PDB file of C-alpha atoms in Angstrom:
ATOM      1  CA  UNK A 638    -107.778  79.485 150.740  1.00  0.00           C
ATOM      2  CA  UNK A 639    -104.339  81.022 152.418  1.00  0.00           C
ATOM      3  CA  UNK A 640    -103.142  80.958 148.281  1.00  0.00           C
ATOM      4  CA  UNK A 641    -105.974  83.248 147.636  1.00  0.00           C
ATOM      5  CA  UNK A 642    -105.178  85.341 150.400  1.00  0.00           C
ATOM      6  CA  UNK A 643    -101.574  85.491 149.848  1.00  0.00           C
ATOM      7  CA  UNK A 644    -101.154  86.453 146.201  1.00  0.00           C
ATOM      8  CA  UNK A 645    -103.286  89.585 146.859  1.00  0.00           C
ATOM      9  CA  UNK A 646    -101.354  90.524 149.846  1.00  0.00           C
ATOM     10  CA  UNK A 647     -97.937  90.064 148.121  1.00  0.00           C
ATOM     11  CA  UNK A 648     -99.849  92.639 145.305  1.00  0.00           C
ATOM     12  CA  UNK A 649    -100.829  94.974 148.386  1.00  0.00           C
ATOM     13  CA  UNK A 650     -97.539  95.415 150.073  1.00  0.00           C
ATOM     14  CA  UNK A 651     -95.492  95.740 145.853  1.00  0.00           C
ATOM     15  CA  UNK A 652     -97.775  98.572 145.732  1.00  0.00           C
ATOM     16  CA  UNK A 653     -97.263 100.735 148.322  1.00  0.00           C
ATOM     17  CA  UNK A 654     -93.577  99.538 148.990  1.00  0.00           C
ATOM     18  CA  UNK A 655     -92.597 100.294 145.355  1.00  0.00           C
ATOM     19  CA  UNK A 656     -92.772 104.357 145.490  1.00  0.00           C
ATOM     20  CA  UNK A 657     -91.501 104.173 148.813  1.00  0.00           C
ATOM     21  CA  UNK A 658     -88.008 102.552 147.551  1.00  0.00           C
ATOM     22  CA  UNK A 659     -87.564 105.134 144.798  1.00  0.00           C
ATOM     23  CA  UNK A 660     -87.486 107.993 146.527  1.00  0.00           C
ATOM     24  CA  UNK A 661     -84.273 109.628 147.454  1.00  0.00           C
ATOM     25  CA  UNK A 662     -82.969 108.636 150.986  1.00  0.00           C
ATOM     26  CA  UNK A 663     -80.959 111.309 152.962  1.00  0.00           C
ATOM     27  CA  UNK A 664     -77.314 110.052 153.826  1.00  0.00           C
ATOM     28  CA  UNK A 665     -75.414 109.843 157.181  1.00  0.00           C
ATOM     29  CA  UNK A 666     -72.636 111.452 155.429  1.00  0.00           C
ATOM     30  CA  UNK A 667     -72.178 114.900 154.025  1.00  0.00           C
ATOM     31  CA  UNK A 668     -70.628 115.395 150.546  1.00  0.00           C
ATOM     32  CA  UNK A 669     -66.517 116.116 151.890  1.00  0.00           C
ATOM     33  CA  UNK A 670     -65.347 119.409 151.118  1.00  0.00           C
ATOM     34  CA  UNK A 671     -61.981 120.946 151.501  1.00  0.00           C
ATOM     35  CA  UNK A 672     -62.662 123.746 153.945  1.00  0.00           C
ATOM     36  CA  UNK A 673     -60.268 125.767 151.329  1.00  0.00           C
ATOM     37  CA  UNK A 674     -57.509 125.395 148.785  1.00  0.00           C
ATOM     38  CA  UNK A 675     -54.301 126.557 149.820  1.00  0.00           C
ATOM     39  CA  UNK A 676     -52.420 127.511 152.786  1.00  0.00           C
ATOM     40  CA  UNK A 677     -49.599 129.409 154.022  1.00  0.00           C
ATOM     41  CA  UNK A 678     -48.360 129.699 157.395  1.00  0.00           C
ATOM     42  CA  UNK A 679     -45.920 128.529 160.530  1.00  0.00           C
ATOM     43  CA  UNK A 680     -45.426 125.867 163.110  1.00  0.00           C
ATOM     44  CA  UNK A 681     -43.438 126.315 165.984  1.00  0.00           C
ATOM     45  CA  UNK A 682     -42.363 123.199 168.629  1.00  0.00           C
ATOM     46  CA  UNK A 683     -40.339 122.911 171.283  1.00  0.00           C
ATOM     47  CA  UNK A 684     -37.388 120.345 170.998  1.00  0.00           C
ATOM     48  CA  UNK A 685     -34.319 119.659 173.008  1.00  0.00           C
ATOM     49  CA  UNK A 686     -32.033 122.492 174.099  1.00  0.00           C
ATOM     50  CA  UNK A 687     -32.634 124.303 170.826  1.00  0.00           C
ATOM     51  CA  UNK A 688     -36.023 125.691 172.579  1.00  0.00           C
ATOM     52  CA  UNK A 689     -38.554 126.689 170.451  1.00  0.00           C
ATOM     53  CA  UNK A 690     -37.855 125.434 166.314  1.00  0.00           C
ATOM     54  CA  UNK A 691     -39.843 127.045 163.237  1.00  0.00           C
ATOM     55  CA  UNK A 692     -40.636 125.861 160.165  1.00  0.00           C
ATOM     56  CA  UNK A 693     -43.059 127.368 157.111  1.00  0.00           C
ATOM     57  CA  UNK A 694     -45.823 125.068 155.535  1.00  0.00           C
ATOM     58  CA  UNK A 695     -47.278 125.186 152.361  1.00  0.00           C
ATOM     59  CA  UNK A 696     -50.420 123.225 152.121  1.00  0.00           C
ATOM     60  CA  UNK A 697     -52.689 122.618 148.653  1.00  0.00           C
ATOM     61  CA  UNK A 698     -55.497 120.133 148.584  1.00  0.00           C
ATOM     62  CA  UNK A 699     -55.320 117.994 145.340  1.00  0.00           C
ATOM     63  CA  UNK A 700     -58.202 115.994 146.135  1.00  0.00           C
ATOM     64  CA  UNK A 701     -61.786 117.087 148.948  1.00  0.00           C
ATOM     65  CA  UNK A 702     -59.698 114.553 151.566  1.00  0.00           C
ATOM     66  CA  UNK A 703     -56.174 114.665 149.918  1.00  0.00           C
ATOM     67  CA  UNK A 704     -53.211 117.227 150.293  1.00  0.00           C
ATOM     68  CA  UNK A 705     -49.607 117.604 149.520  1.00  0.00           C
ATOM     69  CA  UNK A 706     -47.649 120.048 152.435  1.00  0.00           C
ATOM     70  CA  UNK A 707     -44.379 121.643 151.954  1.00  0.00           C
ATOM     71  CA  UNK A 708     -42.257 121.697 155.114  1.00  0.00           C
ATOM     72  CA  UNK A 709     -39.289 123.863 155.231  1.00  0.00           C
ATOM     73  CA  UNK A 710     -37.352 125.032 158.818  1.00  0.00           C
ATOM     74  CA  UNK A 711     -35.553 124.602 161.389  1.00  0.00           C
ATOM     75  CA  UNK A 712     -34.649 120.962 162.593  1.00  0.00           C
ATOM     76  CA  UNK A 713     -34.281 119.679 166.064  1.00  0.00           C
ATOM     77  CA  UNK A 714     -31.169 121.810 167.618  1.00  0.00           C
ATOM     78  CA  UNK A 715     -29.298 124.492 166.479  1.00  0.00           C
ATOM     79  CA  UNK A 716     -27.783 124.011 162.917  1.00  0.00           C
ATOM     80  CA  UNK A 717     -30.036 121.446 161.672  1.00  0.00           C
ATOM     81  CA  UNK A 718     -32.752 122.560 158.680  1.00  0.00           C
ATOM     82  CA  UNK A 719     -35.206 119.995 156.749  1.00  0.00           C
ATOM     83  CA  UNK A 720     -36.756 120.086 153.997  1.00  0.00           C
ATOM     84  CA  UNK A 721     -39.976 117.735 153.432  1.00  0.00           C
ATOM     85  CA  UNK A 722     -42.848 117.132 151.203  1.00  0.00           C
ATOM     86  CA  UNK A 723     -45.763 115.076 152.644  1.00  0.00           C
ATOM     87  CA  UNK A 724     -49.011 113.617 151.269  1.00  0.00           C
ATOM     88  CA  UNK A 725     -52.151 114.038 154.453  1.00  0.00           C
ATOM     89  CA  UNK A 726     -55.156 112.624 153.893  1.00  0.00           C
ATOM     90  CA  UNK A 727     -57.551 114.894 155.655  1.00  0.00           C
ATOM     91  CA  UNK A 728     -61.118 113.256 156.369  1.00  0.00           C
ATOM     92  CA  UNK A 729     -64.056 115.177 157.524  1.00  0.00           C
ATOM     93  CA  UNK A 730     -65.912 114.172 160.140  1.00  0.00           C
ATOM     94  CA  UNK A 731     -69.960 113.392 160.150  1.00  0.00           C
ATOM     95  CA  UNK A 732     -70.288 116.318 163.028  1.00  0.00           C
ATOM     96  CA  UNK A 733     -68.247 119.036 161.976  1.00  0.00           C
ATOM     97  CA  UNK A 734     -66.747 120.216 158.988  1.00  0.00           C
ATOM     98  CA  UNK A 735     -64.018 122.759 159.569  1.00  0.00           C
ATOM     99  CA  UNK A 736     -62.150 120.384 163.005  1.00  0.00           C
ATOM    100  CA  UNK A 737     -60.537 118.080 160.399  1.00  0.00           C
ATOM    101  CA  UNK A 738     -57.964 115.362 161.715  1.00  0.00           C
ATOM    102  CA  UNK A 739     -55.186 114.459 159.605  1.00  0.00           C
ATOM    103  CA  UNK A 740     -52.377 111.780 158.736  1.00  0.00           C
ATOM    104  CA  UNK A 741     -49.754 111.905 156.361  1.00  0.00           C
ATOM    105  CA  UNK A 742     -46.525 110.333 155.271  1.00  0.00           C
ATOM    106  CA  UNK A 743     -43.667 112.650 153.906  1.00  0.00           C
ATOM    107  CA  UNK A 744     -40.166 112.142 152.232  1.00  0.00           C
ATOM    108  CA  UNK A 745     -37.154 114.628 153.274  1.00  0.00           C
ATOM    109  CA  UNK A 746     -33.649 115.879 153.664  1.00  0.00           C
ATOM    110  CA  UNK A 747     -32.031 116.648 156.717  1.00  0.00           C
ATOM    111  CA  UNK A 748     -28.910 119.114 156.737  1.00  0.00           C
ATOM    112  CA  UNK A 749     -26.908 119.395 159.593  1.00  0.00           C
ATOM    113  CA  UNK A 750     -23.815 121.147 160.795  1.00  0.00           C
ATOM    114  CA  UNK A 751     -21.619 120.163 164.101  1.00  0.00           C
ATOM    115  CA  UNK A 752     -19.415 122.286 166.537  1.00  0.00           C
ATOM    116  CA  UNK A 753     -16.208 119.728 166.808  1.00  0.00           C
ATOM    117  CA  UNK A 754     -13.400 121.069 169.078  1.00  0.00           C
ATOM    118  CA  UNK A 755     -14.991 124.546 168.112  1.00  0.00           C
ATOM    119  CA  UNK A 756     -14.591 123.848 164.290  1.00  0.00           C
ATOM    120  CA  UNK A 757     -17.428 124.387 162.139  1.00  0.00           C
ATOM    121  CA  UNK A 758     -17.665 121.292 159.943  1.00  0.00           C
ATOM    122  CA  UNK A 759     -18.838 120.887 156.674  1.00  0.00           C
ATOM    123  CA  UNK A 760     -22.980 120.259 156.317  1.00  0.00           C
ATOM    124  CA  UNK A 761     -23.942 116.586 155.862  1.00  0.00           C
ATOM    125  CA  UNK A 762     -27.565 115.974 154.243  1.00  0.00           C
ATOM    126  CA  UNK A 763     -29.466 113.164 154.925  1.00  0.00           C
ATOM    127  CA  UNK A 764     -32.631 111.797 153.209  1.00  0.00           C
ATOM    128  CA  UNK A 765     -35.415 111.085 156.377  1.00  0.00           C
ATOM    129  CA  UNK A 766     -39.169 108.988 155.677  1.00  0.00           C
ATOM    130  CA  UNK A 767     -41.287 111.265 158.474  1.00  0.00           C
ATOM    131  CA  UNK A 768     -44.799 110.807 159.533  1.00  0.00           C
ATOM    132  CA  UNK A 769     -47.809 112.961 160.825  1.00  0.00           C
ATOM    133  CA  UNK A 770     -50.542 112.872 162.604  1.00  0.00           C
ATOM    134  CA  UNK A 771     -52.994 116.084 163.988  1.00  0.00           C
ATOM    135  CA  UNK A 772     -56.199 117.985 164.289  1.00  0.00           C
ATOM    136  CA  UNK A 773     -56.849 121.453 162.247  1.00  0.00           C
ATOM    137  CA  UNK A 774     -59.443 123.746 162.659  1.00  0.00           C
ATOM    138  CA  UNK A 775     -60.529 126.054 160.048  1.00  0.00           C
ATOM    139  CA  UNK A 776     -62.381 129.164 161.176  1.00  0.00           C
ATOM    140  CA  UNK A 777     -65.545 129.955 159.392  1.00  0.00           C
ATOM    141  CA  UNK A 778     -65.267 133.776 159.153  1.00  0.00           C
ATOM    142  CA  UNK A 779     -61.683 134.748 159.539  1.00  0.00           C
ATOM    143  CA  UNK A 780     -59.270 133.017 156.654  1.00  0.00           C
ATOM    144  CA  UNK A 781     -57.000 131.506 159.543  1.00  0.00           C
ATOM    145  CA  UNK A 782     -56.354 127.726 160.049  1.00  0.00           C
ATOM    146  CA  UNK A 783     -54.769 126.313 163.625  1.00  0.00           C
ATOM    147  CA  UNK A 784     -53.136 123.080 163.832  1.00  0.00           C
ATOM    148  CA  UNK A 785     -52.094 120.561 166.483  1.00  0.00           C
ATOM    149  CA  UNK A 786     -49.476 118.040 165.161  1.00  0.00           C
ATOM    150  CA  UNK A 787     -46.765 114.987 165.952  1.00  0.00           C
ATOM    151  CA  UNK A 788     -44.732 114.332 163.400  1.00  0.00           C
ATOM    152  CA  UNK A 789     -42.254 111.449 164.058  1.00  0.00           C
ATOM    153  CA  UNK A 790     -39.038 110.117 162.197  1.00  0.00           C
ATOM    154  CA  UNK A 791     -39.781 106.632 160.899  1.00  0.00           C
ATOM    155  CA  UNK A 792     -36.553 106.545 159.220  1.00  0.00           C
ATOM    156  CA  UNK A 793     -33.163 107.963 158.187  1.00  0.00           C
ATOM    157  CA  UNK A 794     -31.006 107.135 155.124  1.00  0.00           C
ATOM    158  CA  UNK A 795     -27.233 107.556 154.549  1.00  0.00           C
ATOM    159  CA  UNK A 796     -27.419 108.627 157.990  1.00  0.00           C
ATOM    160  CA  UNK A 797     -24.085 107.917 159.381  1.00  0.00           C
ATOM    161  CA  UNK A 798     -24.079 110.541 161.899  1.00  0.00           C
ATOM    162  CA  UNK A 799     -28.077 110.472 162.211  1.00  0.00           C
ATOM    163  CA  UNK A 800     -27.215 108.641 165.785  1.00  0.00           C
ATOM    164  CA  UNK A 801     -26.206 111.920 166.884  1.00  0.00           C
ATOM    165  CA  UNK A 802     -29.197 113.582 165.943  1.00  0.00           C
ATOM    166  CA  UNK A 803     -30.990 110.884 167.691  1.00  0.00           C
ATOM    167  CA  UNK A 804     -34.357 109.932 165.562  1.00  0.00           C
ATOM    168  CA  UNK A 805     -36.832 110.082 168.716  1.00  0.00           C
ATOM    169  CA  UNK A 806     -35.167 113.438 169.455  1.00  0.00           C
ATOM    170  CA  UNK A 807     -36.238 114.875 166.291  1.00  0.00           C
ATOM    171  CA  UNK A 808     -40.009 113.762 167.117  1.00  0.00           C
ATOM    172  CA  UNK A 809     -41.932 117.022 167.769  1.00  0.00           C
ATOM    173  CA  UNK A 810     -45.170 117.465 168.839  1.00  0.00           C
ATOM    174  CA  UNK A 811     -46.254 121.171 167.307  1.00  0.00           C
ATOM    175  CA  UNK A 812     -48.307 123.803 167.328  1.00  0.00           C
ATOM    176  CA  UNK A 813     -49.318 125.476 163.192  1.00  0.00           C
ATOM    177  CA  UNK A 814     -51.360 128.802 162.004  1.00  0.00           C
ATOM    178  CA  UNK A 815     -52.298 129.169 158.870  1.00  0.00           C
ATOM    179  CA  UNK A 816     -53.356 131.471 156.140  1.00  0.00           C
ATOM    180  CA  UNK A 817     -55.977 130.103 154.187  1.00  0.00           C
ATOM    181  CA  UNK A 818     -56.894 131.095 150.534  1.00  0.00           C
ATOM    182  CA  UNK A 819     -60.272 130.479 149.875  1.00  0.00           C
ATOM    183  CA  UNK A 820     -61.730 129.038 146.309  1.00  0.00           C
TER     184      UNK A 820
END
């Protein structure tokens, strides 16, 4: 008796379940989008007696979550410049998608100068492994990007004299705006 039950139950609930299972479900997560394509703009810290240090950026997104940045400025104290390219990857999150947070790992060169005994010496270039980590907000009507970064010094090569510049030193926590091309 429960056999003759059960087989047309099992029919039942493949009947109605079926269409139910091939419908299209909505997903938690909205299709990633690169807010826009390229950007130009600034970033400005404050580090050590040098006061207030700027530096352009280049940013392009290869990928919806991927971008290569192109650092170039002022490094640390006075007479020090750097030179970096880094890879972010730039998630976006479930509730919003123009506040973006990023990490990245970038490869660079470090120039420096030094003041010895009031003798300009000649500039020494060093090769530096730097990483990033921030927010950025991308406005929605005006083509302007803000940033909030730390990039730190994980490493420094043929650095001799990188003591001096002291790696934790050149560890900035930084402020960016952006112009933003659109696609």
């Amino acid at each position: 008796m429960k056999n003759k039950l059960l087989l047309p139950l099992l029919g039942a609930i493949a009947l109605f379940a079926t269409p139910a299972l091939a419908q299209d479900t909505p997903t938690s997560k909205p299709q990633a989008t690169a807010p826009y394509n390229t950007s130009i703009g600034f970033r400005a810290s404050v580090a050590g007696p040098s006061g207030l240090t700027p530096e352009i950026r280049i940013k392009h997104f290869i990928r919806p979550q991927s971008a290569l940045e192109l650092q170039v400025g002022q490094w640390n104290y006075q007479g020090a410049y750097q030179a970096s390219l880094h890879y972010l990857w730039q998630p976006q999150l479930l509730t919003s998608s123009r506040l973006r947070p990023y990490a990245g790992l970038g490869i660079g060169a470090v120039g420096s100068t030094k003041d010895r005994f009031g003798e300009r010496q000649v500039m020494e270039t060093h090769a530096v492994l730097l990483g990033s980590v921030g927010v950025e907000y991308a406005f929605r009507k005006l083509p302007l990007a803000v940033s909030l970064d730390y990039r730190y010094v994980v490493t420094g090569f043929n650095t001799h004299s990188f003591d001096a510049v002291n790696g934790s030193r050149a560890s900035t926590f930084g402020i960016g705006l952006k112009y933003t091309l659109r696609k």
